[in-house]
């Protein structure tokens, strides 16, 4: 099970940190991705982390603003979002993939991952 938290409403330029807590499995055995879906738009990949080696990957539009990290002791992956823009408004989801195909597949739909969190709303006002 994956549970996201940390969403909320901020003004442009603000920051939020989203958490994706795993239970029932060890994050180190999975690639973890962050995805978002804005109203009326398709879900898109924001980025991905491979906890065993710490490799991270990001959507071009969030590079330099968003950071994905993992805390194995807490079995939690984080998405630190700085300098938020109104275009970042969306429901954010995390997903887990034991095959690690996500480390390349996160960029392109579909996202055929079995483990998803429930999503957390991020709203950025101008």
Coordinates of C-alpha atoms in Angstrom, one line a residue:
X1 CA 0.0 0.0 0.0
X2 CA 1.1 3.5 -0.8
X3 CA -0.2 6.6 1.0
X4 CA 0.6 10.1 -0.1
X5 CA 0.4 13.2 2.1
X6 CA 1.6 16.8 2.1
X7 CA -0.6 18.4 -0.5
X8 CA -2.2 21.7 -0.1
X9 CA -2.7 25.2 -1.4
X10 CA 0.2 27.7 -1.9
X11 CA 0.9 30.8 -3.8
X12 CA 3.2 30.8 -6.8
X13 CA 6.8 30.7 -5.7
X14 CA 5.9 28.6 -2.6
X15 CA 7.0 25.1 -1.6
X16 CA 5.5 21.9 -0.6
X17 CA 6.9 18.5 0.3
X18 CA 4.8 15.4 -0.6
X19 CA 5.4 12.1 1.1
X20 CA 4.7 8.6 -0.3
X21 CA 4.8 6.1 2.6
X22 CA 4.9 2.4 1.8
X23 CA 3.5 -0.4 3.9
X24 CA 3.7 -4.1 3.3
X25 CA 6.8 -4.0 1.2
X26 CA 10.3 -2.5 1.2
X27 CA 10.8 0.6 -1.0
X28 CA 14.4 -0.5 -1.7
X29 CA 12.9 -3.3 -3.9
X30 CA 10.9 -1.0 -6.1
X31 CA 11.3 2.0 -8.4
X32 CA 9.0 4.8 -7.2
X33 CA 7.5 7.4 -9.5
X34 CA 5.6 10.6 -9.0
X35 CA 2.8 11.4 -11.4
X36 CA 0.3 14.2 -11.7
X37 CA -3.0 14.8 -13.3
X38 CA -4.5 18.3 -13.8
X39 CA -8.2 18.8 -14.5
X40 CA -9.0 17.9 -18.1
X41 CA -5.5 16.6 -18.8
X42 CA -3.9 13.2 -19.1
X43 CA -1.8 11.9 -16.3
X44 CA 1.9 12.7 -16.8
X45 CA 5.1 11.5 -15.2
X46 CA 6.9 14.0 -13.0
X47 CA 9.9 11.9 -12.1
X48 CA 11.2 8.7 -10.7
X49 CA 13.7 7.3 -8.2
X50 CA 15.5 4.1 -8.0
X51 CA 16.2 3.7 -4.2
X52 CA 18.9 1.1 -4.4
X53 CA 21.3 3.4 -6.2
X54 CA 19.5 6.8 -5.6
X55 CA 19.3 7.6 -9.3
X56 CA 16.6 10.2 -10.0
X57 CA 14.9 11.3 -13.2
X58 CA 12.8 14.4 -13.8
X59 CA 10.3 16.0 -16.2
X60 CA 12.1 18.8 -18.0
X61 CA 9.6 21.4 -16.7
X62 CA 10.3 20.6 -13.0
X63 CA 14.1 20.1 -13.2
X64 CA 15.8 22.4 -10.7
X65 CA 12.5 23.0 -8.8
X66 CA 11.5 19.5 -7.7
X67 CA 13.6 16.9 -5.9
X68 CA 12.8 13.2 -5.3
X69 CA 14.5 11.5 -2.4
X70 CA 14.0 8.4 -0.3
X71 CA 14.3 7.5 3.4
X72 CA 14.7 3.8 3.7
X73 CA 14.5 3.9 7.5
X74 CA 11.0 5.5 7.1
X75 CA 10.1 3.5 4.0
X76 CA 9.1 6.8 2.5
X77 CA 9.8 8.7 -0.8
X78 CA 9.5 12.4 -0.9
X79 CA 8.8 15.0 -3.6
X80 CA 10.2 18.4 -2.6
X81 CA 8.6 21.0 -4.8
X82 CA 10.0 24.5 -4.7
X83 CA 9.2 27.6 -6.7
X84 CA 5.8 26.2 -7.5
X85 CA 3.9 27.6 -10.5
X86 CA 0.2 27.6 -11.2
X87 CA 0.9 25.0 -14.0
X88 CA 1.9 22.6 -11.2
X89 CA -1.7 22.4 -10.0
X90 CA -2.8 18.8 -10.1
X91 CA -3.5 15.7 -8.1
X92 CA -0.2 14.1 -7.4
X93 CA 0.2 10.3 -7.2
X94 CA 3.1 8.0 -6.4
X95 CA 3.4 4.5 -7.9
X96 CA 5.7 1.6 -7.3
X97 CA 7.2 -0.9 -9.8
X98 CA 9.2 -4.0 -8.7
X99 CA 10.5 -4.5 -12.2
X100 CA 12.3 -1.2 -12.4
X101 CA 11.0 -0.7 -15.9
X102 CA 9.6 2.5 -14.5
X103 CA 13.1 4.1 -14.5
X104 CA 12.5 4.5 -18.3
X105 CA 8.8 4.0 -18.6
X106 CA 7.7 6.8 -16.2
X107 CA 8.1 9.4 -19.1
X108 CA 5.4 7.8 -21.3
X109 CA 1.8 6.7 -20.8
X110 CA 0.4 4.3 -20.2
X111 CA 1.6 3.7 -16.7
X112 CA 0.9 0.0 -16.1
X113 CA 1.9 -0.1 -12.5
X114 CA -0.1 -2.1 -10.0
X115 CA 0.7 -0.1 -6.9
X116 CA -0.7 3.5 -6.7
X117 CA -1.4 5.8 -3.9
X118 CA -4.7 7.6 -3.5
X119 CA -3.4 11.0 -4.6
X120 CA -3.0 14.3 -2.9
X121 CA -4.2 17.7 -4.3
X122 CA -1.7 20.5 -5.0
X123 CA -3.1 23.9 -5.8
X124 CA -0.9 26.8 -6.8
X125 CA -2.4 30.2 -7.1
X126 CA -0.9 33.1 -9.0

